[in-house]
Amino acid sequence: MSLDDVLGRIDADLPTAIDRLMELIRIPSISTDPAYAAECDRAADWLVADLASIGITAEKRVTPGRPMVVGHISADRPDAPHVLFYGHYDVQPVDPLNLWTSPPFEPVIEDTANGKVIRGRGSSDDKGQLMTFVEACRAWKAVHGSLPCRITFFFEGEEESGSPSLVPFLKAHADELKADIALVCDTSMVARGVPSIAAQLRGMLKDEFTIVGPRIDLHSGHYGGPGLNPLRELSRIVTSFYDQDTGRVAVEGFYEGVQEVPADQLRQWQNCGFDEQDYLTSVGYSQAHGEKAYSTLEQQWARPTLEVNGLWGGYNGAGSKTVIPSQAHCKITCRLVGDQDPDKLRIAIRKHVESRLSPDAKVIWDNDLEGSKASVMNIARPEMEAARAALSDEWGREAVFTGMGGSIPVVGFFKSILGLDSMLVGYANEDDAIHSPNEKYDVQSFHKGIRSWARILDALTAK
Amino acid sequence: MSLDDVLGRIDADLPTAIDRLMELIRIPSISTDPAYAAECDRAADWLVADLASIGITAEKRVTPGRPMVVGHISADRPDAPHVLFYGHYDVQPVDPLNLWTSPPFEPVIEDTANGKVIRGRGSSDDKGQLMTFVEACRAWKAVHGSLPCRITFFFEGEEESGSPSLVPFLKAHADELKADIALVCDTSMVARGVPSIAAQLRGMLKDEFTIVGPRIDLHSGHYGGPGLNPLRELSRIVTSFYDQDTGRVAVEGFYEGVQEVPADQLRQWQNCGFDEQDYLTSVGYSQAHGEKAYSTLEQQWARPTLEVNGLWGGYNGAGSKTVIPSQAHCKITCRLVGDQDPDKLRIAIRKHVESRLSPDAKVIWDNDLEGSKASVMNIARPEMEAARAALSDEWGREAVFTGMGGSIPVVGFFKSILGLDSMLVGYANEDDAIHSPNEKYDVQSFHKGIRSWARILDALTAK
């Protein structure tokens, strides 16, 4: 029996694999809303049963939040590599519901200009991606009777709601979850048809603060002039975060630990298929607006940011209100790269704000916010090159090591708690509308994704 | 029958007068929010009925917005003076509701360090003040059987929402509303117990704009760096409104038409009883934050401002959302002095914003907002000196001509449309928290305010 037999089996089984995925999508496992807790349970049960149907020993594991699913299967030989596969079965909320063209939890197959797609919440993020690996294992097992790697399956149910149970669970089950390498399927391809391994992820720092000016809201007739306005104060402080000429963040020490992208990596990125024009114009930009000294792709993948995600204060209803508000509020997140330390940066940002306050202005910080460092994958590992070759074979185009602007905190925790390097391979497209109405997953992503994993399993165990 | 009989009647009737005021406060006549349109109607009806109960011919008059109330009563003799009395029955919104110590529309009498107060939205601005005059008329009529002046009552229901119907109504009913002088009760005393006639008012310019960045809300992982953030853009533009060193407004042409206060007027103001320390510390300030070259009182009464009354965009719920929002919103008002022209200033401000936009940022203006010039009263009129003497008698302290930081656009329209000078007498205290949570009106303000109007009516008709 050969890899070709497995691939043939995958091709033949595609319709039933799609049916299984659609069954999973029909379970509305929204993790952030407690009203859907029972549905998350149901999704976990479905996965346990599906893994069991392949011969994998799987269990639902209770947490203070949504359950985890853990499964184990041994390999056909004792010296085979041991991989940990990670995905998440929970999905984002579906609002605004009125923008969906079909009900989010009643998946349908649709024809589009780019071929057939499976439409429904979670079809791409992350149920469809997760099932690519499960289906590859099913086909391999059906053809060979056993799997070529020892595999631990680890499915989370809180990825879309901040993963509150993840770290305690990893710590409590570190021995059970250890492996040689983690495979994570929750990322996109850099461009349609370009197989991609994400080699670096940005980290994340969140903070929130309130500027307090007068003790109470004031009338702008009585106090306009002498009165300190916290909205003006907040605007000035937000503006001071940035160097207007260079586009750099002006917080002292912000770039500590940030490295330049090596020239050969930059060259690879320049040829990775990233469509800068489409990236910008599809959202209404004619140019990139970040640090002027860096390319658009570097700004997105390799440079840190300090972003204002919310800002509010005063009156925002209809008409006008002549108020000098007492408070102004600001939510920020930083995307981190290289060795930037979120804890040190939080101190630096707070110091920046506090040192710029006017007399009579105070700042109150929200203390309940976490940070995570950036992750750089160890692409020198032989598994990386093996996977890259396997992906290139499947997609007929050289696979690329890309960066990623987003953050996948689990990768950092696999490293810090389990000592595991991760390999991030995903088949989503940028137009999948994850987190938005009308989420979809290309049938091509699903089909070739399953085939890709079969090839990767084969490559990882090639003698 | 004498003035003393009227004052005695006022003292005896105080409890029932307070009951009537509380009835009016219970009607949540918020004019800026269309949801309360019916309540505004109800407040107008209440006033019509209350005037009728005194023997005044009164009607509710429909407008495209909230109704006006107009009432007429003749004097005891044909050659008596004719006054137009103005007040407004509409009130400000009540948010933030959670800061109120009692429900805003369930008025209560409370003991405070400064004596009893009536707490509730509109208790001071302007229902309590408006009713001081109505109650004075009621007592006078009860004692004398008629009034000493011919009086036209004119109550507006849109003062807190920009008075969109005011000018058309004044123009359409100019003949009906003409009188010898307008009495306006919507101002404060310069200090507790210091009777005050406002001799100058600041004007007002309102505007609102939205900065649009990307076409849709963006994910800060995917677009953080290259993405233009309208919140950052708005912060930068708001900051550019001001010269940080001098505290001056940095919009080109902003100070055109602004005059310095004459030295003798400044001297009067310095001795008018204004308690700068209390004015600042009562709201949590240790210093004035306006133009550094001017005193606190000048900043409040004689200098123009550009104030941000509301600013919002992005996510403001619990937790965090990694979003680069598509839009950021800003509401501003300017207080105008001297000959500043609101129409020219609007153009200057819009030009200031538009010339500072980054590429890919757009601005959308709200076009439905009006302006009014500053007003200076004619204090040479004999009624002014008569009222000053009457107020001095009631309060046992010489009444003063003050400036005012607020804007009462109706005063300008009375002059330009009806040819009427106005006299502004009010009994509010600076700590009344008008437009804020826990608005109150001192029972002393209400009681001595009623008595003051009786004395003024007497003084205006003295032979």
Short mmCIF file of N, CA, C and O in Angstrom, two decimals, chain A residues 202 204 206 214-215 217-226 228-229 232 235-236 238-239 242 244 279 282-283 285-287 289-290 299-300 307-323 331 335 359-360 405 430, chain B residues 32 92 95 202 204 206 214-215 220-226 228-229 232 235-236 239 242 244 279 282-283 285-287 289-290 299-300 307-317 319-323 331 335 359-360 405 430 435-436:
data_model
loop_
_atom_site.label_atom_id
_atom_site.label_comp_id
_atom_site.label_asym_id
_atom_site.label_seq_id
_atom_site.Cartn_x
_atom_site.Cartn_y
_atom_site.Cartn_z
N ARG A 202 2.69 37.26 15.56
CA ARG A 202 2.89 38.36 16.49
C ARG A 202 2.26 38.03 17.85
O ARG A 202 1.28 37.29 17.93
N MET A 204 0.77 39.59 21.71
CA MET A 204 -0.36 40.47 22.01
C MET A 204 -0.25 41.03 23.42
O MET A 204 0.08 40.31 24.36
N LYS A 206 -2.72 43.58 25.86
CA LYS A 206 -3.97 44.33 25.92
C LYS A 206 -3.94 45.25 27.13
O LYS A 206 -3.43 44.86 28.18
N PRO A 214 -12.75 66.31 35.47
CA PRO A 214 -13.55 66.84 36.57
C PRO A 214 -14.26 65.71 37.31
O PRO A 214 -14.45 64.62 36.77
N ARG A 215 -14.68 66.00 38.51
CA ARG A 215 -15.32 65.02 39.38
C ARG A 215 -16.64 64.55 38.79
O ARG A 215 -17.07 63.42 39.01
N ASP A 217 -19.62 65.29 35.29
CA ASP A 217 -19.83 65.93 33.98
C ASP A 217 -20.13 67.42 34.20
O ASP A 217 -20.90 67.76 35.09
N LEU A 218 -19.57 68.26 33.37
CA LEU A 218 -19.76 69.70 33.52
C LEU A 218 -20.49 70.29 32.33
O LEU A 218 -20.46 69.74 31.23
N HIS A 219 -21.13 71.43 32.57
CA HIS A 219 -21.78 72.18 31.51
C HIS A 219 -20.71 73.01 30.81
O HIS A 219 -19.93 73.71 31.45
N SER A 220 -20.68 72.91 29.49
CA SER A 220 -19.61 73.59 28.75
C SER A 220 -19.79 75.10 28.73
O SER A 220 -18.90 75.82 28.30
N GLY A 221 -20.96 75.59 29.16
CA GLY A 221 -21.11 77.03 29.33
C GLY A 221 -20.45 77.49 30.62
O GLY A 221 -19.69 78.45 30.64
N HIS A 222 -20.68 76.74 31.68
CA HIS A 222 -20.12 77.11 32.98
C HIS A 222 -18.62 76.85 33.06
O HIS A 222 -17.91 77.57 33.75
N TYR A 223 -18.17 75.80 32.42
CA TYR A 223 -16.77 75.41 32.60
C TYR A 223 -15.95 75.40 31.32
O TYR A 223 -14.77 75.09 31.35
N GLY A 224 -16.61 75.73 30.18
CA GLY A 224 -15.85 75.75 28.93
C GLY A 224 -14.85 76.89 28.94
O GLY A 224 -15.23 78.04 29.04
N GLY A 225 -13.59 76.55 28.83
CA GLY A 225 -12.51 77.52 29.00
C GLY A 225 -11.62 77.04 30.14
O GLY A 225 -10.61 76.38 29.90
N PRO A 226 -12.05 77.31 31.40
CA PRO A 226 -11.22 76.85 32.51
C PRO A 226 -11.18 75.33 32.66
O PRO A 226 -10.24 74.80 33.26
N LEU A 228 -10.73 71.41 32.32
CA LEU A 228 -9.94 70.37 31.67
C LEU A 228 -10.90 69.33 31.09
O LEU A 228 -11.74 68.79 31.81
N ASN A 229 -10.78 69.03 29.80
CA ASN A 229 -11.66 68.07 29.14
C ASN A 229 -10.91 66.76 28.92
O ASN A 229 -9.93 66.72 28.16
N ARG A 232 -10.14 65.71 25.29
CA ARG A 232 -9.00 66.41 24.70
C ARG A 232 -7.69 65.83 25.25
O ARG A 232 -6.74 65.63 24.50
N SER A 235 -7.14 62.47 23.62
CA SER A 235 -6.70 62.64 22.23
C SER A 235 -5.22 63.00 22.18
O SER A 235 -4.46 62.46 21.36
N ARG A 236 -4.81 63.89 23.07
CA ARG A 236 -3.41 64.31 23.09
C ARG A 236 -2.50 63.13 23.45
O ARG A 236 -1.44 62.94 22.85
N VAL A 238 -3.19 59.83 23.09
CA VAL A 238 -3.19 58.85 21.98
C VAL A 238 -2.26 59.35 20.87
O VAL A 238 -1.47 58.59 20.31
N THR A 239 -2.37 60.64 20.56
CA THR A 239 -1.51 61.20 19.51
C THR A 239 -0.03 61.06 19.88
O THR A 239 0.80 60.76 19.02
N TYR A 242 2.50 58.12 18.94
CA TYR A 242 3.06 57.91 17.60
C TYR A 242 3.99 59.04 17.19
O TYR A 242 3.76 60.20 17.53
N GLN A 244 4.63 61.12 14.20
CA GLN A 244 3.83 61.36 12.99
C GLN A 244 4.69 61.28 11.72
O GLN A 244 4.19 60.93 10.65
N TYR A 279 -4.83 43.41 -1.12
CA TYR A 279 -4.88 43.52 0.35
C TYR A 279 -5.32 44.93 0.76
O TYR A 279 -6.17 45.10 1.63
N SER A 282 -8.97 46.21 -1.27
CA SER A 282 -10.20 45.50 -0.90
C SER A 282 -10.85 46.13 0.33
O SER A 282 -12.04 45.95 0.55
N VAL A 283 -10.11 46.84 1.14
CA VAL A 283 -10.71 47.49 2.32
C VAL A 283 -10.73 49.01 2.20
O VAL A 283 -11.07 49.71 3.14
N TYR A 285 -8.06 51.14 1.06
CA TYR A 285 -6.81 51.87 1.20
C TYR A 285 -6.10 51.98 -0.15
O TYR A 285 -6.14 51.05 -0.96
N SER A 286 -5.43 53.10 -0.35
CA SER A 286 -4.60 53.26 -1.54
C SER A 286 -3.13 53.04 -1.22
O SER A 286 -2.28 52.99 -2.11
N GLN A 287 -2.82 52.96 0.06
CA GLN A 287 -1.42 52.81 0.48
C GLN A 287 -1.39 52.23 1.88
O GLN A 287 -2.40 52.19 2.57
N HIS A 289 -0.22 52.46 5.83
CA HIS A 289 -0.16 53.62 6.71
C HIS A 289 0.72 53.40 7.92
O HIS A 289 0.66 54.18 8.87
N GLY A 290 1.51 52.32 7.92
CA GLY A 290 2.33 52.03 9.09
C GLY A 290 3.70 52.70 9.01
O GLY A 290 3.84 53.78 8.43
N GLN A 299 5.18 45.48 7.72
CA GLN A 299 4.32 46.18 8.68
C GLN A 299 3.30 45.21 9.29
O GLN A 299 2.97 45.29 10.47
N GLN A 300 2.83 44.29 8.45
CA GLN A 300 1.80 43.36 8.93
C GLN A 300 2.38 42.19 9.72
O GLN A 300 1.79 41.74 10.70
N GLU A 307 -2.30 49.71 18.87
CA GLU A 307 -3.54 50.04 18.17
C GLU A 307 -4.61 50.46 19.17
O GLU A 307 -4.73 49.87 20.23
N VAL A 308 -5.36 51.49 18.82
CA VAL A 308 -6.51 51.88 19.63
C VAL A 308 -7.73 51.14 19.08
O VAL A 308 -8.11 51.35 17.94
N ASN A 309 -8.32 50.27 19.89
CA ASN A 309 -9.45 49.46 19.44
C ASN A 309 -10.80 50.05 19.85
O ASN A 309 -11.83 49.65 19.35
N GLY A 310 -10.75 50.97 20.80
CA GLY A 310 -11.98 51.61 21.23
C GLY A 310 -11.64 52.88 21.98
O GLY A 310 -10.62 52.94 22.68
N LEU A 311 -12.47 53.88 21.80
CA LEU A 311 -12.21 55.18 22.43
C LEU A 311 -13.58 55.82 22.59
O LEU A 311 -14.35 55.89 21.64
N TRP A 312 -13.90 56.23 23.81
CA TRP A 312 -15.23 56.81 23.99
C TRP A 312 -15.32 57.66 25.26
O TRP A 312 -14.61 57.45 26.22
N GLY A 313 -16.24 58.63 25.16
CA GLY A 313 -16.52 59.50 26.29
C GLY A 313 -17.46 60.60 25.85
O GLY A 313 -17.53 60.93 24.68
N GLY A 314 -18.19 61.18 26.82
CA GLY A 314 -19.12 62.26 26.50
C GLY A 314 -20.40 61.74 25.90
O GLY A 314 -20.77 60.59 26.08
N TYR A 315 -21.06 62.61 25.15
CA TYR A 315 -22.39 62.30 24.61
C TYR A 315 -22.27 61.74 23.20
O TYR A 315 -21.57 62.31 22.37
N ASN A 316 -22.95 60.63 22.93
CA ASN A 316 -22.90 60.08 21.57
C ASN A 316 -24.29 59.77 21.01
O ASN A 316 -24.41 59.01 20.05
N GLY A 317 -25.31 60.35 21.62
CA GLY A 317 -26.67 60.15 21.11
C GLY A 317 -26.98 61.11 19.98
O GLY A 317 -26.10 61.78 19.44
N ALA A 318 -28.25 61.17 19.64
CA ALA A 318 -28.67 62.10 18.59
C ALA A 318 -28.57 63.53 19.09
O ALA A 318 -28.63 63.78 20.29
N GLY A 319 -28.39 64.46 18.20
CA GLY A 319 -28.33 65.86 18.59
C GLY A 319 -27.03 66.18 19.31
O GLY A 319 -26.04 65.48 19.16
N SER A 320 -27.06 67.24 20.11
CA SER A 320 -25.82 67.63 20.77
C SER A 320 -26.07 67.81 22.26
O SER A 320 -27.20 67.97 22.71
N LYS A 321 -25.00 67.72 23.04
CA LYS A 321 -25.09 67.93 24.48
C LYS A 321 -23.87 68.74 24.87
O LYS A 321 -22.74 68.32 24.60
N THR A 322 -24.08 69.88 25.51
CA THR A 322 -22.98 70.78 25.80
C THR A 322 -22.30 70.36 27.10
O THR A 322 -22.39 71.03 28.11
N VAL A 323 -21.62 69.23 27.01
CA VAL A 323 -21.04 68.63 28.21
C VAL A 323 -19.52 68.58 28.11
O VAL A 323 -18.96 68.40 27.03
N LYS A 331 -9.35 51.66 24.88
CA LYS A 331 -8.88 50.26 24.84
C LYS A 331 -7.76 50.17 23.82
O LYS A 331 -7.93 50.63 22.69
N ARG A 335 0.42 44.53 19.01
CA ARG A 335 0.92 43.30 18.39
C ARG A 335 2.43 43.31 18.58
O ARG A 335 3.09 44.31 18.29
N PRO A 359 -2.03 68.50 34.93
CA PRO A 359 -2.47 68.63 36.32
C PRO A 359 -3.99 68.44 36.37
O PRO A 359 -4.69 68.83 35.44
N ASP A 360 -4.47 67.84 37.42
CA ASP A 360 -5.91 67.59 37.65
C ASP A 360 -6.46 66.42 36.82
O ASP A 360 -7.64 66.09 36.95
N GLY A 405 0.23 38.30 10.86
CA GLY A 405 0.01 39.49 11.70
C GLY A 405 -0.72 39.18 12.99
O GLY A 405 -0.62 39.91 13.96
N GLU A 430 -8.03 34.09 2.47
CA GLU A 430 -8.28 35.39 3.11
C GLU A 430 -9.74 35.82 2.97
O GLU A 430 -10.22 36.62 3.75
N THR B 32 -34.10 66.22 23.10
CA THR B 32 -33.16 65.79 22.07
C THR B 32 -33.46 64.38 21.57
O THR B 32 -33.06 64.01 20.48
N GLN B 92 -32.40 68.21 29.70
CA GLN B 92 -31.29 67.42 29.14
C GLN B 92 -31.52 65.93 29.34
O GLN B 92 -32.25 65.52 30.26
N ASP B 95 -28.32 60.55 31.12
CA ASP B 95 -27.17 59.64 31.24
C ASP B 95 -25.97 60.39 31.81
O ASP B 95 -25.83 61.57 31.53
N ARG B 202 -22.15 84.14 26.01
CA ARG B 202 -21.38 83.64 24.87
C ARG B 202 -22.34 83.05 23.83
O ARG B 202 -23.42 82.55 24.16
N MET B 204 -22.83 80.35 20.36
CA MET B 204 -22.67 78.90 20.26
C MET B 204 -22.57 78.47 18.80
O MET B 204 -23.31 78.95 17.95
N LYS B 206 -22.27 74.61 16.84
CA LYS B 206 -22.22 73.16 17.02
C LYS B 206 -21.82 72.51 15.72
O LYS B 206 -22.23 72.96 14.64
N PRO B 214 -11.00 52.60 6.92
CA PRO B 214 -11.25 51.46 6.03
C PRO B 214 -12.75 51.32 5.75
O PRO B 214 -13.58 51.82 6.51
N ARG B 215 -13.06 50.60 4.68
CA ARG B 215 -14.44 50.41 4.24
C ARG B 215 -15.26 49.65 5.27
O ARG B 215 -16.47 49.84 5.39
N SER B 220 -7.28 43.49 13.74
CA SER B 220 -6.00 44.17 13.99
C SER B 220 -4.81 43.23 13.83
O SER B 220 -3.67 43.68 13.83
N GLY B 221 -5.05 41.92 13.72
CA GLY B 221 -3.95 41.02 13.38
C GLY B 221 -3.64 41.12 11.90
O GLY B 221 -2.49 41.22 11.49
N HIS B 222 -4.69 41.17 11.14
CA HIS B 222 -4.53 41.15 9.69
C HIS B 222 -4.11 42.52 9.14
O HIS B 222 -3.37 42.62 8.18
N TYR B 223 -4.61 43.61 9.77
CA TYR B 223 -4.34 44.94 9.23
C TYR B 223 -3.58 45.87 10.18
O TYR B 223 -3.31 47.02 9.83
N GLY B 224 -3.30 45.38 11.37
CA GLY B 224 -2.57 46.22 12.32
C GLY B 224 -1.16 46.50 11.81
O GLY B 224 -0.38 45.57 11.62
N GLY B 225 -0.83 47.76 11.59
CA GLY B 225 0.43 48.14 10.96
C GLY B 225 0.09 48.93 9.72
O GLY B 225 0.06 50.16 9.75
N PRO B 226 -0.25 48.23 8.61
CA PRO B 226 -0.60 48.96 7.39
C PRO B 226 -1.91 49.75 7.50
O PRO B 226 -2.12 50.70 6.75
N LEU B 228 -4.85 52.23 8.37
CA LEU B 228 -5.16 53.55 8.92
C LEU B 228 -6.29 53.40 9.93
O LEU B 228 -7.34 52.87 9.61
N ASN B 229 -6.06 53.87 11.16
CA ASN B 229 -7.06 53.75 12.21
C ASN B 229 -7.73 55.11 12.43
O ASN B 229 -7.10 56.07 12.85
N ARG B 232 -7.15 56.96 15.76
CA ARG B 232 -5.87 57.64 15.86
C ARG B 232 -5.90 58.95 15.06
O ARG B 232 -5.41 59.99 15.50
N SER B 235 -7.96 61.48 16.99
CA SER B 235 -7.19 61.99 18.13
C SER B 235 -6.20 63.05 17.67
O SER B 235 -6.04 64.09 18.30
N ARG B 236 -5.55 62.78 16.56
CA ARG B 236 -4.56 63.72 16.05
C ARG B 236 -5.24 65.04 15.65
O ARG B 236 -4.73 66.13 15.92
N THR B 239 -6.34 66.98 18.72
CA THR B 239 -5.17 67.59 19.35
C THR B 239 -4.72 68.83 18.59
O THR B 239 -4.30 69.83 19.19
N TYR B 242 -5.72 72.67 19.22
CA TYR B 242 -5.24 73.49 20.33
C TYR B 242 -3.74 73.77 20.22
O TYR B 242 -2.98 72.92 19.77
N GLN B 244 -0.80 73.78 22.46
CA GLN B 244 -0.57 73.20 23.80
C GLN B 244 0.13 74.19 24.73
O GLN B 244 -0.05 74.12 25.95
N TYR B 279 -15.21 77.54 42.71
CA TYR B 279 -15.57 77.18 41.33
C TYR B 279 -14.69 76.04 40.82
O TYR B 279 -15.18 75.09 40.20
N SER B 282 -14.61 72.67 43.58
CA SER B 282 -15.86 71.92 43.73
C SER B 282 -16.02 70.84 42.67
O SER B 282 -16.77 69.89 42.86
N VAL B 283 -15.33 70.98 41.56
CA VAL B 283 -15.44 69.94 40.52
C VAL B 283 -14.13 69.16 40.36
O VAL B 283 -14.00 68.35 39.44
N TYR B 285 -10.82 70.52 40.29
CA TYR B 285 -9.68 71.19 39.64
C TYR B 285 -8.85 71.95 40.69
O TYR B 285 -9.40 72.54 41.63
N SER B 286 -7.54 71.99 40.48
CA SER B 286 -6.68 72.82 41.33
C SER B 286 -6.29 74.11 40.63
O SER B 286 -5.70 75.00 41.21
N GLN B 287 -6.63 74.21 39.36
CA GLN B 287 -6.25 75.38 38.57
C GLN B 287 -7.16 75.48 37.36
O GLN B 287 -7.87 74.52 37.03
N HIS B 289 -7.65 75.64 33.27
CA HIS B 289 -6.91 74.95 32.22
C HIS B 289 -7.08 75.61 30.85
O HIS B 289 -6.75 75.00 29.85
N GLY B 290 -7.63 76.82 30.81
CA GLY B 290 -7.86 77.48 29.53
C GLY B 290 -6.66 78.31 29.07
O GLY B 290 -5.51 77.98 29.37
N GLN B 299 -11.73 83.50 31.15
CA GLN B 299 -11.81 82.24 30.38
C GLN B 299 -13.25 81.77 30.28
O GLN B 299 -13.68 81.24 29.27
N GLN B 300 -14.01 81.97 31.35
CA GLN B 300 -15.39 81.48 31.37
C GLN B 300 -16.37 82.43 30.68
O GLN B 300 -17.30 81.98 30.00
N GLU B 307 -14.86 73.03 22.17
CA GLU B 307 -14.95 71.94 23.14
C GLU B 307 -15.38 70.65 22.44
O GLU B 307 -16.26 70.68 21.59
N VAL B 308 -14.77 69.53 22.83
CA VAL B 308 -15.22 68.21 22.36
C VAL B 308 -16.22 67.68 23.37
O VAL B 308 -15.88 67.46 24.53
N ASN B 309 -17.46 67.48 22.93
CA ASN B 309 -18.52 67.02 23.84
C ASN B 309 -18.76 65.52 23.76
O ASN B 309 -19.41 64.95 24.64
N GLY B 310 -18.27 64.92 22.72
CA GLY B 310 -18.44 63.48 22.57
C GLY B 310 -17.47 62.97 21.54
O GLY B 310 -17.17 63.66 20.55
N LEU B 311 -16.94 61.78 21.81
CA LEU B 311 -15.95 61.21 20.91
C LEU B 311 -16.09 59.70 21.06
O LEU B 311 -16.08 59.20 22.20
N TRP B 312 -16.25 58.98 19.97
CA TRP B 312 -16.44 57.55 20.10
C TRP B 312 -16.16 56.79 18.81
O TRP B 312 -16.31 57.33 17.72
N GLY B 313 -15.77 55.54 18.99
CA GLY B 313 -15.53 54.65 17.86
C GLY B 313 -14.92 53.36 18.37
O GLY B 313 -14.33 53.33 19.44
N GLY B 314 -15.09 52.28 17.59
CA GLY B 314 -14.52 50.99 17.97
C GLY B 314 -15.34 50.29 19.02
O GLY B 314 -16.54 50.53 19.16
N TYR B 315 -14.68 49.42 19.77
CA TYR B 315 -15.37 48.54 20.72
C TYR B 315 -15.34 49.16 22.10
O TYR B 315 -14.29 49.60 22.56
N ASN B 316 -16.50 49.20 22.79
CA ASN B 316 -16.50 49.74 24.14
C ASN B 316 -17.21 48.82 25.12
O ASN B 316 -17.59 49.25 26.21
N GLY B 317 -17.37 47.54 24.77
CA GLY B 317 -17.98 46.58 25.68
C GLY B 317 -16.96 46.00 26.65
O GLY B 317 -15.84 46.50 26.77
N GLY B 319 -14.20 43.42 28.14
CA GLY B 319 -13.11 42.69 27.52
C GLY B 319 -12.50 43.47 26.38
O GLY B 319 -12.61 44.70 26.32
N SER B 320 -11.91 42.76 25.44
CA SER B 320 -11.25 43.49 24.35
C SER B 320 -11.68 42.91 23.02
O SER B 320 -12.19 41.80 22.93
N LYS B 321 -11.54 43.71 21.98
CA LYS B 321 -11.85 43.25 20.62
C LYS B 321 -10.75 43.81 19.74
O LYS B 321 -10.51 45.02 19.72
N THR B 322 -10.10 42.94 19.00
CA THR B 322 -8.94 43.36 18.22
C THR B 322 -9.40 43.93 16.89
O THR B 322 -9.17 43.34 15.83
N VAL B 323 -9.99 45.10 16.98
CA VAL B 323 -10.61 45.70 15.80
C VAL B 323 -9.92 47.02 15.45
O VAL B 323 -9.48 47.76 16.31
N LYS B 331 -18.31 65.03 18.36
CA LYS B 331 -19.25 66.14 18.49
C LYS B 331 -18.50 67.31 19.13
O LYS B 331 -17.85 67.14 20.14
N ARG B 335 -18.01 78.00 22.11
CA ARG B 335 -18.62 79.15 22.77
C ARG B 335 -18.01 80.39 22.15
O ARG B 335 -16.79 80.48 22.05
N PRO B 359 -4.07 60.60 3.79
CA PRO B 359 -4.60 59.92 2.60
C PRO B 359 -5.47 58.73 3.05
O PRO B 359 -5.17 58.11 4.07
N ASP B 360 -6.51 58.44 2.31
CA ASP B 360 -7.44 57.33 2.59
C ASP B 360 -8.41 57.63 3.73
O ASP B 360 -9.26 56.80 4.04
N GLY B 405 -20.79 82.31 30.91
CA GLY B 405 -20.08 81.44 29.98
C GLY B 405 -21.01 80.73 29.01
O GLY B 405 -20.60 80.30 27.94
N GLU B 430 -24.20 77.62 41.07
CA GLU B 430 -23.23 76.93 40.23
C GLU B 430 -23.18 75.43 40.54
O GLU B 430 -22.81 74.63 39.69
N HIS B 435 -27.45 69.65 33.59
CA HIS B 435 -26.88 68.80 32.53
C HIS B 435 -26.11 67.62 33.11
O HIS B 435 -25.51 66.86 32.34
N SER B 436 -26.07 67.45 34.42
CA SER B 436 -25.30 66.38 35.05
C SER B 436 -26.23 65.50 35.88
O SER B 436 -27.38 65.84 36.12
#
